[in-house]
Amino acid sequence: MDPTIKLILLLIFFSIACASTTEKKFEHCERVVKDWALSSLHQGINNDKHTLKDLLFFLHVPRTGGRSYYHCFLTKLYPSSQNCPLSYDKLRFDPSKTKCRLLATHDDYSMMEKLQKERTSVVTIVRNPVDRVLGSYEFSVEVAARSLVHPDLASATKMSKHVRAKTNGMSALDVWPWKYLVPWMRGDLFSRRDVRRQKGSSEAKSDSPYDMEDMLMPLKEFVDDPIVHDLVHNGATFQIAGLTNNSYLAEGHEIRHCVQKHKSLGQHVLHVAKKRLDAMLYVGLTAEQKESATMFANVVGAQVISQLRDAKFSMDTSADNQSDYISSWRLDSELESNIDQSNSTVLYEMTTVQDESKTKRENMTVAELIEVYEGCSSSMLKTQSRRRFASLKRISPANFSKEARRSISDEVLQQIRTLNYLDMELFEHAREIFAMRRVLMGNIDMKDGSEGKFDRLRVFELWKIPSLVVLFILLLVLFVFANARRRVSKVKV
C-alpha cells in the first residue's frame, strides 16, 4: 500500500479515536454534573425561608462588601458567646459548639454538609461580576504590595510566617481565596521589582494602573491566568453551588473542572445556584448598598433582636464587649495582612471597634441598628482608604480608583463578562430577587424602627395566596357567565 495512503488512513483512525475519547469524556462529565444537580435539588427547598432559624450562615462572597455586614451588623447583633469560633477558617471551624448561632465564612455552600439544614438560615450578598473581578485584582495587589517593605521575597515570606505564628491570629494567607491569590501576586510584584532594579528604571510606561507592566501584573494578564480562572471567574456561582476548590464535597473539584471544560454544563450548576438564592433568608446587592443594608436590618436584624429578647440575652455586657472587639480585630487582620502596619494604626483599629461594640443594647431598635451600621461602615471605609493609599505607595504611581477604572479597555471588560457568563446570569437573578422583595416590602417604612414590619411582610405574603385564589374564581365565574349570555343570545336569534 502506498505510504501516503497509509498515513492518511492512520490520521483518520487517530481522529476518530480522539473524537470518541472526547465524546466519552463529555458524557462522563455530563453524567457527573447532572447527578449532582439532581441530588442537590432533591435535598429540598426551605419552605419557610422568611423565618430566621437557630443558626445564621453568612455565605460571604469575596469582594462584595460583606466585611462591613460582619463588623457593623452581625457583631452588633450577636453576643460573642453565640459566634462560631474562628469561622473564617474552615480548618478550625467547630459547628458543635454550644450556642453557636452565627457562622460567617468565605467557605462555600458545601459547608451546609456540616450543619443541620432545617435549623440554618443562609444570607449572602451578590455583586456585578465585572466589579467583583476588578475588586479581586485590586485587593490582591494591595495586600501583596505591603510585603515590598522587605528586601526580597524570601524575607517577606519568612516574616509573614513568623508574625502569623507569633500572633496566633489569621491573615489573608489563611482565608480563601486570598491564601492562593496573595502569595501568587506577591511573587509577581517582587519579580517585577527585581527587573526594574536590574534595569535601573523605576518609571511606569503607562498612565493606567491596570496596564503598568513594569510595576505590577496587568489586569489582562491577571484575567487570563489559570489560577484566576479557577478561583475568581464565575466564583459567586461556584461558591453558592458549593463547588469551589475549597469545597467539602468529594466530587466538587471534578464537577467544577467539567463545567470549566464544557461550557454547556454550566447551566446545571447555575440552576442549583439560583434555587439556593431563591431559598435564602436575604440576598443583598453591593451596588444597592444603602437599600440593601436597610433591608438587612429589617429582614434579619429585627428577627435577631426578637430572638435575643425572647432568650433574655443581654447585648451590653462587659465580657461580650471585650470578646467582640478582639474577634473583630482578628477578622480585620485576616483580610488586611498586618505584617507592616504601624502600632498606631493597629491601636486605632482596636479602639474604634471596642468603642463601637458598646452601642449594643438589649432594647436596640432597627432604626438604631441602621444608625450604628452607617457610622461603623463609614469609619471602616475611611480606614480601608488609608490602608490602600499606604500600600499602593510602594508601587507608585499605580493607584486604583473609580476614575482609574475608566482607563480599562472595552476589550478587557468584555472578556471579563464573557468569562463570567454564569455569574452574569446569577447576578441578574439576584437583582430580580432583590427587586421582588423590595416590592413585597411595599409601603412599609423600613426606617420606622419597628420590629413588627417583617412579620407584617410575612402576613402579606401569606394573604397573597388566598387572594390569588379568590381572583381566579372571580375570573372563572365571569368567563362562565359571559359564555352563558352568548348562548342565550344565539337561542333568541
PDB file of N, CA and C in Angstrom, residues 76-107:
ATOM      1  N   LYS A  76     -22.690  43.387  66.104  1.00  0.00           N
ATOM      2  CA  LYS A  76     -23.503  44.252  66.958  1.00  0.00           C
ATOM      3  C   LYS A  76     -24.759  43.521  67.428  1.00  0.00           C
ATOM      4  N   LEU A  77     -25.156  42.503  66.690  1.00  0.00           N
ATOM      5  CA  LEU A  77     -26.381  41.779  66.996  1.00  0.00           C
ATOM      6  C   LEU A  77     -26.142  40.550  67.862  1.00  0.00           C
ATOM      7  N   TYR A  78     -25.110  39.784  67.522  1.00  0.00           N
ATOM      8  CA  TYR A  78     -24.885  38.507  68.204  1.00  0.00           C
ATOM      9  C   TYR A  78     -23.849  38.647  69.316  1.00  0.00           C
ATOM     10  N   PRO A  79     -24.163  38.180  70.520  1.00  0.00           N
ATOM     11  CA  PRO A  79     -23.136  38.116  71.567  1.00  0.00           C
ATOM     12  C   PRO A  79     -22.013  37.183  71.112  1.00  0.00           C
ATOM     13  N   SER A  80     -20.813  37.443  71.566  1.00  0.00           N
ATOM     14  CA  SER A  80     -19.674  36.617  71.128  1.00  0.00           C
ATOM     15  C   SER A  80     -19.853  35.162  71.525  1.00  0.00           C
ATOM     16  N   SER A  81     -20.608  34.914  72.587  1.00  0.00           N
ATOM     17  CA  SER A  81     -20.836  33.537  73.024  1.00  0.00           C
ATOM     18  C   SER A  81     -21.607  32.733  71.979  1.00  0.00           C
ATOM     19  N   GLN A  82     -22.285  33.435  71.051  1.00  0.00           N
ATOM     20  CA  GLN A  82     -23.054  32.750  70.022  1.00  0.00           C
ATOM     21  C   GLN A  82     -22.331  32.715  68.680  1.00  0.00           C
ATOM     22  N   ASN A  83     -21.132  33.272  68.610  1.00  0.00           N
ATOM     23  CA  ASN A  83     -20.376  33.316  67.365  1.00  0.00           C
ATOM     24  C   ASN A  83     -19.568  32.034  67.201  1.00  0.00           C
ATOM     25  N   CYS A  84     -19.751  31.346  66.077  1.00  0.00           N
ATOM     26  CA  CYS A  84     -18.981  30.125  65.848  1.00  0.00           C
ATOM     27  C   CYS A  84     -17.491  30.474  65.841  1.00  0.00           C
ATOM     28  N   PRO A  85     -16.641  29.719  66.529  1.00  0.00           N
ATOM     29  CA  PRO A  85     -15.237  30.097  66.709  1.00  0.00           C
ATOM     30  C   PRO A  85     -14.441  30.130  65.409  1.00  0.00           C
ATOM     31  N   LEU A  86     -13.770  31.281  65.180  1.00  0.00           N
ATOM     32  CA  LEU A  86     -12.869  31.449  64.037  1.00  0.00           C
ATOM     33  C   LEU A  86     -13.461  30.876  62.760  1.00  0.00           C
ATOM     34  N   SER A  87     -14.701  31.254  62.477  1.00  0.00           N
ATOM     35  CA  SER A  87     -15.418  30.598  61.398  1.00  0.00           C
ATOM     36  C   SER A  87     -14.988  31.050  60.011  1.00  0.00           C
ATOM     37  N   TYR A  88     -14.018  31.977  59.921  1.00  0.00           N
ATOM     38  CA  TYR A  88     -13.485  32.310  58.599  1.00  0.00           C
ATOM     39  C   TYR A  88     -12.349  31.362  58.217  1.00  0.00           C
ATOM     40  N   ASP A  89     -12.056  30.395  59.072  1.00  0.00           N
ATOM     41  CA  ASP A  89     -11.002  29.426  58.787  1.00  0.00           C
ATOM     42  C   ASP A  89     -11.598  28.041  58.959  1.00  0.00           C
ATOM     43  N   LYS A  90     -11.928  27.362  57.858  1.00  0.00           N
ATOM     44  CA  LYS A  90     -12.673  26.109  57.958  1.00  0.00           C
ATOM     45  C   LYS A  90     -11.900  25.022  58.714  1.00  0.00           C
ATOM     46  N   LEU A  91     -10.572  25.120  58.725  1.00  0.00           N
ATOM     47  CA  LEU A  91      -9.791  24.085  59.397  1.00  0.00           C
ATOM     48  C   LEU A  91     -10.016  24.098  60.901  1.00  0.00           C
ATOM     49  N   ARG A  92     -10.489  25.260  61.422  1.00  0.00           N
ATOM     50  CA  ARG A  92     -10.720  25.360  62.856  1.00  0.00           C
ATOM     51  C   ARG A  92     -12.195  25.554  63.188  1.00  0.00           C
ATOM     52  N   PHE A  93     -13.049  25.360  62.211  1.00  0.00           N
ATOM     53  CA  PHE A  93     -14.477  25.557  62.444  1.00  0.00           C
ATOM     54  C   PHE A  93     -15.040  24.399  63.258  1.00  0.00           C
ATOM     55  N   ASP A  94     -15.813  24.728  64.291  1.00  0.00           N
ATOM     56  CA  ASP A  94     -16.400  23.714  65.154  1.00  0.00           C
ATOM     57  C   ASP A  94     -17.905  23.941  65.246  1.00  0.00           C
ATOM     58  N   PRO A  95     -18.708  23.280  64.391  1.00  0.00           N
ATOM     59  CA  PRO A  95     -20.151  23.507  64.393  1.00  0.00           C
ATOM     60  C   PRO A  95     -20.852  22.939  65.614  1.00  0.00           C
ATOM     61  N   SER A  96     -20.142  22.138  66.395  1.00  0.00           N
ATOM     62  CA  SER A  96     -20.770  21.516  67.557  1.00  0.00           C
ATOM     63  C   SER A  96     -20.737  22.412  68.785  1.00  0.00           C
ATOM     64  N   LYS A  97     -20.140  23.603  68.676  1.00  0.00           N
ATOM     65  CA  LYS A  97     -20.056  24.499  69.822  1.00  0.00           C
ATOM     66  C   LYS A  97     -21.444  24.829  70.353  1.00  0.00           C
ATOM     67  N   THR A  98     -21.611  24.766  71.650  1.00  0.00           N
ATOM     68  CA  THR A  98     -22.877  25.094  72.269  1.00  0.00           C
ATOM     69  C   THR A  98     -23.214  26.555  72.020  1.00  0.00           C
ATOM     70  N   LYS A  99     -24.479  26.817  71.709  1.00  0.00           N
ATOM     71  CA  LYS A  99     -24.977  28.176  71.466  1.00  0.00           C
ATOM     72  C   LYS A  99     -24.350  28.844  70.243  1.00  0.00           C
ATOM     73  N   CYS A 100     -23.789  28.063  69.352  1.00  0.00           N
ATOM     74  CA  CYS A 100     -23.224  28.632  68.125  1.00  0.00           C
ATOM     75  C   CYS A 100     -24.363  29.008  67.196  1.00  0.00           C
ATOM     76  N   ARG A 101     -24.567  30.321  66.985  1.00  0.00           N
ATOM     77  CA  ARG A 101     -25.722  30.774  66.208  1.00  0.00           C
ATOM     78  C   ARG A 101     -25.342  31.658  65.023  1.00  0.00           C
ATOM     79  N   LEU A 102     -24.069  31.988  64.896  1.00  0.00           N
ATOM     80  CA  LEU A 102     -23.623  32.828  63.776  1.00  0.00           C
ATOM     81  C   LEU A 102     -22.391  32.225  63.132  1.00  0.00           C
ATOM     82  N   LEU A 103     -22.495  31.939  61.841  1.00  0.00           N
ATOM     83  CA  LEU A 103     -21.376  31.420  61.063  1.00  0.00           C
ATOM     84  C   LEU A 103     -21.139  32.359  59.886  1.00  0.00           C
ATOM     85  N   ALA A 104     -20.026  33.065  59.897  1.00  0.00           N
ATOM     86  CA  ALA A 104     -19.670  33.966  58.799  1.00  0.00           C
ATOM     87  C   ALA A 104     -18.385  33.452  58.166  1.00  0.00           C
ATOM     88  N   THR A 105     -18.423  33.167  56.864  1.00  0.00           N
ATOM     89  CA  THR A 105     -17.279  32.496  56.257  1.00  0.00           C
ATOM     90  C   THR A 105     -17.220  32.703  54.749  1.00  0.00           C
ATOM     91  N   HIS A 106     -15.990  32.619  54.209  1.00  0.00           N
ATOM     92  CA  HIS A 106     -15.787  32.590  52.762  1.00  0.00           C
ATOM     93  C   HIS A 106     -15.940  31.173  52.228  1.00  0.00           C
ATOM     94  N   ASP A 107     -16.120  30.198  53.117  1.00  0.00           N
ATOM     95  CA  ASP A 107     -16.351  28.831  52.648  1.00  0.00           C
ATOM     96  C   ASP A 107     -17.612  28.792  51.795  1.00  0.00           C
TER      97      ASP A 107
END
